[in-house]
mmCIF file of C-alpha atoms in Angstrom:
data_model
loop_
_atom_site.group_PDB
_atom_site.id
_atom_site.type_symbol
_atom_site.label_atom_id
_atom_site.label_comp_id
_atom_site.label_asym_id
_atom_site.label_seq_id
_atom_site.Cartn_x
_atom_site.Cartn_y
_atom_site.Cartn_z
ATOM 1 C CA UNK A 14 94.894 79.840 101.262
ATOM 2 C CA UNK A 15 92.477 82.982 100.858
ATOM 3 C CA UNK A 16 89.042 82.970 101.375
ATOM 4 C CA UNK A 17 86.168 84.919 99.747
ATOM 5 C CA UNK A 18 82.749 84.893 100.990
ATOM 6 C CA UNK A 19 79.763 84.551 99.260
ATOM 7 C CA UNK A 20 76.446 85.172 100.675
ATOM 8 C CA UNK A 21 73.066 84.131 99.881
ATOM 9 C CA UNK A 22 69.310 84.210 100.052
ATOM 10 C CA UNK A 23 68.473 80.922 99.160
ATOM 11 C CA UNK A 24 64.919 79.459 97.590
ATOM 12 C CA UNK A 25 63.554 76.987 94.877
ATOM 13 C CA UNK A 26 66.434 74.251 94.650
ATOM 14 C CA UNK A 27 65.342 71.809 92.124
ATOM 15 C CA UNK A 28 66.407 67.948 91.074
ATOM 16 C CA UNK A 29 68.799 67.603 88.273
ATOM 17 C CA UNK A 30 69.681 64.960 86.133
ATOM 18 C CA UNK A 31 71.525 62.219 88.049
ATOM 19 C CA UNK A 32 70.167 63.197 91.172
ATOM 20 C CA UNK A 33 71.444 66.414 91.726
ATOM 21 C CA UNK A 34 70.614 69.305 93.626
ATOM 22 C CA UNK A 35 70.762 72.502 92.307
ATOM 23 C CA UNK A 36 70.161 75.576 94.040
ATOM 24 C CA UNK A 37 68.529 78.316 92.158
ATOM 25 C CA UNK A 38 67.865 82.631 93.028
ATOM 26 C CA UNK A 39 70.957 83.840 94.743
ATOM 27 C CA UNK A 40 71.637 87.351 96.037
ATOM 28 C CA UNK A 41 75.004 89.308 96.551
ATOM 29 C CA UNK A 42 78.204 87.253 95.326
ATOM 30 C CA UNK A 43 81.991 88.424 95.930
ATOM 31 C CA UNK A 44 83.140 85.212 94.101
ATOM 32 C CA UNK A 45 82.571 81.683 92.631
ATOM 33 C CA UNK A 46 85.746 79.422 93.238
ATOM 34 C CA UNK A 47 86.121 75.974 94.239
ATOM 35 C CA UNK A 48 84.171 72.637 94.925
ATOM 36 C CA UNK A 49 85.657 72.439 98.581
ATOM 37 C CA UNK A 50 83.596 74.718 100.675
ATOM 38 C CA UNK A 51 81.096 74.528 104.009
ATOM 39 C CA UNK A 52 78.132 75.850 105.173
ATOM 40 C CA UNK A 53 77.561 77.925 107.711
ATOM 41 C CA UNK A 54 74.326 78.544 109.290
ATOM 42 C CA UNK A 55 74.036 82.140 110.753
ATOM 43 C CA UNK A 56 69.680 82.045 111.419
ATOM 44 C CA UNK A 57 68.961 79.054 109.323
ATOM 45 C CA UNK A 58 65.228 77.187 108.354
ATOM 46 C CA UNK A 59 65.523 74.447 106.613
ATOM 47 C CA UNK A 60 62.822 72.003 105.058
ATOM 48 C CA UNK A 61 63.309 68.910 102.702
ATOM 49 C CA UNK A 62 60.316 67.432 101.282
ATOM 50 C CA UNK A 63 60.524 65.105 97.794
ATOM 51 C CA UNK A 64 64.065 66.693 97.207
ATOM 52 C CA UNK A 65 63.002 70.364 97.717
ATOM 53 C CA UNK A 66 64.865 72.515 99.829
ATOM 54 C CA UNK A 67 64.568 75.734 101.124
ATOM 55 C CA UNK A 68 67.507 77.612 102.950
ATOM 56 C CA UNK A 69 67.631 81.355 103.599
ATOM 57 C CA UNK A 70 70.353 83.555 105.432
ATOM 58 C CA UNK A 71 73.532 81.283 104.859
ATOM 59 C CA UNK A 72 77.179 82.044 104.286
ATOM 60 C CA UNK A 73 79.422 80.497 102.272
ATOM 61 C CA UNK A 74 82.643 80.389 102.230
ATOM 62 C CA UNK A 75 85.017 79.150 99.349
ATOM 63 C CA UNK A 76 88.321 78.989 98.423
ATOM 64 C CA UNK A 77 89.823 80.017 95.551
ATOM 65 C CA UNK A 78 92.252 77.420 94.394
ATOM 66 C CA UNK A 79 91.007 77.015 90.832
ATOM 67 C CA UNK A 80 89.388 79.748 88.510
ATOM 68 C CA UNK A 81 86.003 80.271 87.673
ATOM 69 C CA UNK A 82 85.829 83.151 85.424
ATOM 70 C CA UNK A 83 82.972 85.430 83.833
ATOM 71 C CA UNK A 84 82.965 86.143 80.407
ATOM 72 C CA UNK A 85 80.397 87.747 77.924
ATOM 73 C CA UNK A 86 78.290 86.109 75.378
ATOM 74 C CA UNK A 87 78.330 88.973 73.244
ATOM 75 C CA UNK A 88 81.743 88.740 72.345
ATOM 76 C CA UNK A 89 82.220 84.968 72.603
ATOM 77 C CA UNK A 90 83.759 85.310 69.708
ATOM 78 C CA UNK A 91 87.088 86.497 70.856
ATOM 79 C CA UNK A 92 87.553 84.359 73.564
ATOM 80 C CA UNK A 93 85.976 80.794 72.962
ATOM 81 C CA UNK A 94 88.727 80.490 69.889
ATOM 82 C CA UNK A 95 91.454 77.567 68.410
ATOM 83 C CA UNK A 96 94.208 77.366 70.583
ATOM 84 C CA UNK A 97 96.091 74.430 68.837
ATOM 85 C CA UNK A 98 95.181 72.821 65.668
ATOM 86 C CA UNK A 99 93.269 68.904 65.955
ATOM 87 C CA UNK A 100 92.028 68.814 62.097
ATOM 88 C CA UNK A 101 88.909 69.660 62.910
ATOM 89 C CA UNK A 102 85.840 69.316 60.339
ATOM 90 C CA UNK A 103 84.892 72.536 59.286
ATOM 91 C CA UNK A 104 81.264 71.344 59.659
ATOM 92 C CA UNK A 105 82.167 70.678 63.714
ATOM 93 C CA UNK A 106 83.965 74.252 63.676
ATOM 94 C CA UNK A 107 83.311 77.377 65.366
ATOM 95 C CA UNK A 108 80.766 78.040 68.840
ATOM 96 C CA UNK A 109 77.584 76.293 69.378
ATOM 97 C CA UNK A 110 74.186 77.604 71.074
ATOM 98 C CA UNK A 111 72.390 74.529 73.080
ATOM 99 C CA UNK A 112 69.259 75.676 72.593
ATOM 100 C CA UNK A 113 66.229 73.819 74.789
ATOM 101 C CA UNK A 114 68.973 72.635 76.971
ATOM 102 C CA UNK A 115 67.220 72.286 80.691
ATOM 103 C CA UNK A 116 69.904 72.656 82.334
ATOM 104 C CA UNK A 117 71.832 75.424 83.273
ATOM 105 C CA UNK A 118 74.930 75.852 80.451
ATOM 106 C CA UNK A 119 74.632 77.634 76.748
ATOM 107 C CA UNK A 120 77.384 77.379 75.250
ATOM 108 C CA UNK A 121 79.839 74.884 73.590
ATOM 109 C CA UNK A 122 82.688 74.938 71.237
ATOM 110 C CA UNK A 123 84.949 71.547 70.025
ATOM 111 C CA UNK A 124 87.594 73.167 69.174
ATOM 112 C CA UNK A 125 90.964 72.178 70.757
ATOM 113 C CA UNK A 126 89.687 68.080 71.145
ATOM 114 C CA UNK A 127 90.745 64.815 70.103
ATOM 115 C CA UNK A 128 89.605 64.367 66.988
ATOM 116 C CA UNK A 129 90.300 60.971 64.857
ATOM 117 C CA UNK A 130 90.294 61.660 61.535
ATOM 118 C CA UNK A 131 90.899 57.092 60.891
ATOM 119 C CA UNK A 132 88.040 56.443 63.634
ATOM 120 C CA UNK A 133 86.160 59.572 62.808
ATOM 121 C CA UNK A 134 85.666 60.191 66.581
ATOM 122 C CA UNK A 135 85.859 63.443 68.825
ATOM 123 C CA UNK A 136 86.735 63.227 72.405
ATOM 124 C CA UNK A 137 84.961 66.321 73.765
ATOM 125 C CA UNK A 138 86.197 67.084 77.283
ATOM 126 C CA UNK A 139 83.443 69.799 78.927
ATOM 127 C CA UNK A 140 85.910 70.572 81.873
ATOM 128 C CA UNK A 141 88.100 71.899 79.751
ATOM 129 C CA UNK A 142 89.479 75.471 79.953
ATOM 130 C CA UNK A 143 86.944 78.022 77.888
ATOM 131 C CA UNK A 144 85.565 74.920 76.394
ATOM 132 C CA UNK A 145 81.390 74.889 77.806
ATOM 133 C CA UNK A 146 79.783 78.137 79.077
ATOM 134 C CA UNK A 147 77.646 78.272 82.073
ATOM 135 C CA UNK A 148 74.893 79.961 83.686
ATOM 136 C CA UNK A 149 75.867 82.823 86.120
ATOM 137 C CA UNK A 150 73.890 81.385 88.626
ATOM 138 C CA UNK A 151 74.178 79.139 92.081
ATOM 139 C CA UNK A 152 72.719 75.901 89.286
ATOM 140 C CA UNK A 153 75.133 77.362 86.988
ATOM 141 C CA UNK A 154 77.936 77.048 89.165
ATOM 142 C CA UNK A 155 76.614 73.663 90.633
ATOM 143 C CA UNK A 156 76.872 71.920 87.648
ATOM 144 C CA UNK A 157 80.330 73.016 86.220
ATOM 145 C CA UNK A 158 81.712 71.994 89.645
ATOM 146 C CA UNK A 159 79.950 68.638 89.216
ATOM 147 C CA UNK A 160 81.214 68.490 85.673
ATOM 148 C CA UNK A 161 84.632 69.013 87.308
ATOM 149 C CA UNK A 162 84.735 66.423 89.712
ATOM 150 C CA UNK A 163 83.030 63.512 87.672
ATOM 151 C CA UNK A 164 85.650 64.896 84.664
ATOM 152 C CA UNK A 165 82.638 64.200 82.249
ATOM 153 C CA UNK A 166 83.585 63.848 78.830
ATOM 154 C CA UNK A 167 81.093 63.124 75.427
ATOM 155 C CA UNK A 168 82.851 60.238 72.931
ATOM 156 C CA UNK A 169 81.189 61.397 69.348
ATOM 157 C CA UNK A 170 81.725 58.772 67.254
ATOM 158 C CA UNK A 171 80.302 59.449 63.797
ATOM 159 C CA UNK A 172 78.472 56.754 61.301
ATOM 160 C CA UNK A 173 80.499 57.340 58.380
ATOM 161 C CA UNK A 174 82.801 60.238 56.693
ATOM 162 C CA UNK A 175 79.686 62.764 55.815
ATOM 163 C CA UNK A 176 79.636 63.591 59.257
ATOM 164 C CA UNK A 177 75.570 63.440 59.550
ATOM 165 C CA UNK A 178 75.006 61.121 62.329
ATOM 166 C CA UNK A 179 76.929 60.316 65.680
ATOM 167 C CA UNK A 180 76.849 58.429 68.637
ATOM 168 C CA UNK A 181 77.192 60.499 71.551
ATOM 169 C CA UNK A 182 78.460 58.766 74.475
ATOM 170 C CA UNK A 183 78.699 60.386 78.146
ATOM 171 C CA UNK A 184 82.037 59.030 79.687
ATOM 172 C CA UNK A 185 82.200 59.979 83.714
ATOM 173 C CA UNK A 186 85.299 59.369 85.439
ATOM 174 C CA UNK A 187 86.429 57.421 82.565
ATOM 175 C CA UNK A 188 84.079 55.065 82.523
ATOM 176 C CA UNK A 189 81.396 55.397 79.516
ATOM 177 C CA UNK A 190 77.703 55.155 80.348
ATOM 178 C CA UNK A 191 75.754 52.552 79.037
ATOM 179 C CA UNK A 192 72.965 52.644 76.103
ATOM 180 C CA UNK A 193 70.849 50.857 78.082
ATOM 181 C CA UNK A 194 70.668 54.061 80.761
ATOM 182 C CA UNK A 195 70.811 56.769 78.304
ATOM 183 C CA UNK A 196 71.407 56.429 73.919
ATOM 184 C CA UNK A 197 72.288 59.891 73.144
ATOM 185 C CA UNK A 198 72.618 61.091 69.212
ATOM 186 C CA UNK A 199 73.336 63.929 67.324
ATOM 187 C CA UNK A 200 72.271 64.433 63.818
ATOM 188 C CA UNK A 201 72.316 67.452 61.329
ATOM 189 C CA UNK A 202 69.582 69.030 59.778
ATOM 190 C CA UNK A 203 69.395 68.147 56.702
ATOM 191 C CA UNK A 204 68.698 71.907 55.581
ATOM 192 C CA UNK A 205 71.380 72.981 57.318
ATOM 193 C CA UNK A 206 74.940 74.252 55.818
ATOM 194 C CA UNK A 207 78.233 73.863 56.972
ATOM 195 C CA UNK A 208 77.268 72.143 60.273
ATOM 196 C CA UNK A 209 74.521 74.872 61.372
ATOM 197 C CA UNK A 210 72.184 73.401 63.025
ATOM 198 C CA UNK A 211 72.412 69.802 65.188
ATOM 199 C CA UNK A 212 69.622 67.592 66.624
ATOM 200 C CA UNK A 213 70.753 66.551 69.948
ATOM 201 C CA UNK A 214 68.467 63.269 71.198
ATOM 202 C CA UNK A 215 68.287 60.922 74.118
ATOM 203 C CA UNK A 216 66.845 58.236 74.744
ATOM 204 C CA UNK A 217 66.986 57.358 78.596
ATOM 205 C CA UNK A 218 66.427 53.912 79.401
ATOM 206 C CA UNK A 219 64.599 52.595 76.354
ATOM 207 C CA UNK A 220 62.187 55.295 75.750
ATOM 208 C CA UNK A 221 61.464 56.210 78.910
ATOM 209 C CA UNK A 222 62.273 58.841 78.985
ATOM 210 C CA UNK A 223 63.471 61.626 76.168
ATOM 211 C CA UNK A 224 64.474 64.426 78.892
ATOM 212 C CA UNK A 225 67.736 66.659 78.080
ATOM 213 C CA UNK A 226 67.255 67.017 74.123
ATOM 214 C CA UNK A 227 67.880 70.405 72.546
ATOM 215 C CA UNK A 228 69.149 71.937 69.418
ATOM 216 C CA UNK A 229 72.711 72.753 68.591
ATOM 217 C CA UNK A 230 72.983 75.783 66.512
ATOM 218 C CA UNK A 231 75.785 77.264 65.562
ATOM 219 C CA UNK A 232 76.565 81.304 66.275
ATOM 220 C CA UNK A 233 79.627 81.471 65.263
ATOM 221 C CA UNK A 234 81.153 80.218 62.362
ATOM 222 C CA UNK A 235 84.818 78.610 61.751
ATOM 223 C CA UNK A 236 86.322 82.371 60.692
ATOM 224 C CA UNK A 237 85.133 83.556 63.754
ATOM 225 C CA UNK A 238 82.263 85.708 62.231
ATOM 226 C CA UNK A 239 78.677 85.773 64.064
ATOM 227 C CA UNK A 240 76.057 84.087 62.297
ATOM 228 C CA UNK A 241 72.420 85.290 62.056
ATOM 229 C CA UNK A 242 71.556 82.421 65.280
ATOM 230 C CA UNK A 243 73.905 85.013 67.475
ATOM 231 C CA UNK A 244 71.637 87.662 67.871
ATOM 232 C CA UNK A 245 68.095 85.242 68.755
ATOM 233 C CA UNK A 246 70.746 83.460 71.719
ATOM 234 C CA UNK A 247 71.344 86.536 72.848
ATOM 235 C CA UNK A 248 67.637 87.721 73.450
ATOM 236 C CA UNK A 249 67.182 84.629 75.155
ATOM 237 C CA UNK A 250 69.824 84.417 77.758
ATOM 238 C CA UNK A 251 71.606 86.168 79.818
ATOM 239 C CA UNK A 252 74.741 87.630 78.682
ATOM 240 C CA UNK A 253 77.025 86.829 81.783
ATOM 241 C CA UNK A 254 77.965 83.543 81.941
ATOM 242 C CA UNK A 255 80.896 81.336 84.272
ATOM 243 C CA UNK A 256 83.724 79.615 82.300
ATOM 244 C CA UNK A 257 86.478 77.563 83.619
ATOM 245 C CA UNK A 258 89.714 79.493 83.133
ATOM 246 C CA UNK A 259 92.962 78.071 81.595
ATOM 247 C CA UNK A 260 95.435 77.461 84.692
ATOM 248 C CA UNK A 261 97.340 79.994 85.710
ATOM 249 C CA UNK A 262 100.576 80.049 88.242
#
């Protein structure tokens, strides 16, 4: 199995949600591959204090069994598309911008899902080929391999038929996560046509907490067309992003 080599100049690594740690302000990359890879120090400091860490001067090797591709935001359009036809809503058609989101990911589209027309539900898998867009960064990367391993899925089961007001439950591994640790919603605007604009809440651990919440908005619409939302996303992030490529032989 080929190698590639990545290396890095390593500072600022932060907490995530769930515990993780995800590094931040990387230097020179030759390629972003696959969860299985080790750590070698060449002159290495390190220093852990509250779940900080600092590490400079390391290289990383990783192989490339599965695909992590980069794509462009500004022409999302053309490659975040239908591939087979679910009966989609029109309202839950087309590319959404998570904007607010903390962590490290933009971009969503539910196209290609479950969708239950008789349970009005949506099974929403993010590790799904060209299905969630992610930062081109070490956190970036950190997070779609984590979304890989724990196969994390959302279960968006709507109130009624109008579509205004879901349930959105986190399923890792297959197993769903609890209301008690985190009730997560999503509600539309009530200004908002044709599924525009989405309130995303949660509610960790009975109010808590309200971390994670952002706004979906959607950028492009269900004929493909970029809606006036497009052009604010992109002077707000950067335009190279990591996707997770459909399999290839």
């Amino acid at each position: 199995m080929k190698l590639g080599v990545v290396n890095f100049e390593l500072e600022d690594v932060y907490k995530g949600f769930f515990g993780c740690i995800l590094i931040t302000n990387y230097v020179s990359e030759s390629c972003l591959r696959h969860p299985t890879f080790s750590l070698r120090s060449l002159s290495s400091t390190s220093i852990i204090t509250n779940y900080k860490l600092r590490i400079k001067n390391y290289e990383l090797k990783i192989s490339m069994a599965e695909l992590i591709e980069k794509k462009q935001l500004d022409n999302i359009a053309t490659w975040m598309i239908p591939i087979k036809e679910t009966n989609l809503p029109s309202i839950l058609k087309g590319v959404f911008f998570m904007d607010g989101n903390p962590l490290p990911d933009t971009c969503i589209t539910m196209y290609n899902s479950k969708w239950n027309m008789e349970d009005i539900t949506l099974v929403l898998a993010t590790f799904a080929p060209l299905q969630w867009t992610f930062h081109n960064s070490i956190a970036g990367w950190i997070l779609l391999r984590l979304i890989q391993w724990f196969k994390v899925t959302y279960k968006i089961q709507f109130e009624d038929e109008t579509l205004q007001q879901a349930q959105v439950i986190p399923v890792l591994l297959g197993i769903p996560i609890s209301t008690l640790i985190v009730s997560c919603t999503m509600s539309q605007y009530k200004n908002s046509l044709n599924g525009d604009i989405w309130h995303r809440k949660n509610v960790w651990f009975g109010g808590l907490s309200r971390a994670g919440e952002y706004t979906l908005r959607k950028v492009v619409d269900q004929d493909g067309c970029y809606t006036p939302a497009f052009n604010d996303m992109l002077s707000r992030v950067k335009n190279e992003c990591l996707v997770i490529a459909h399999h290839s032989n």
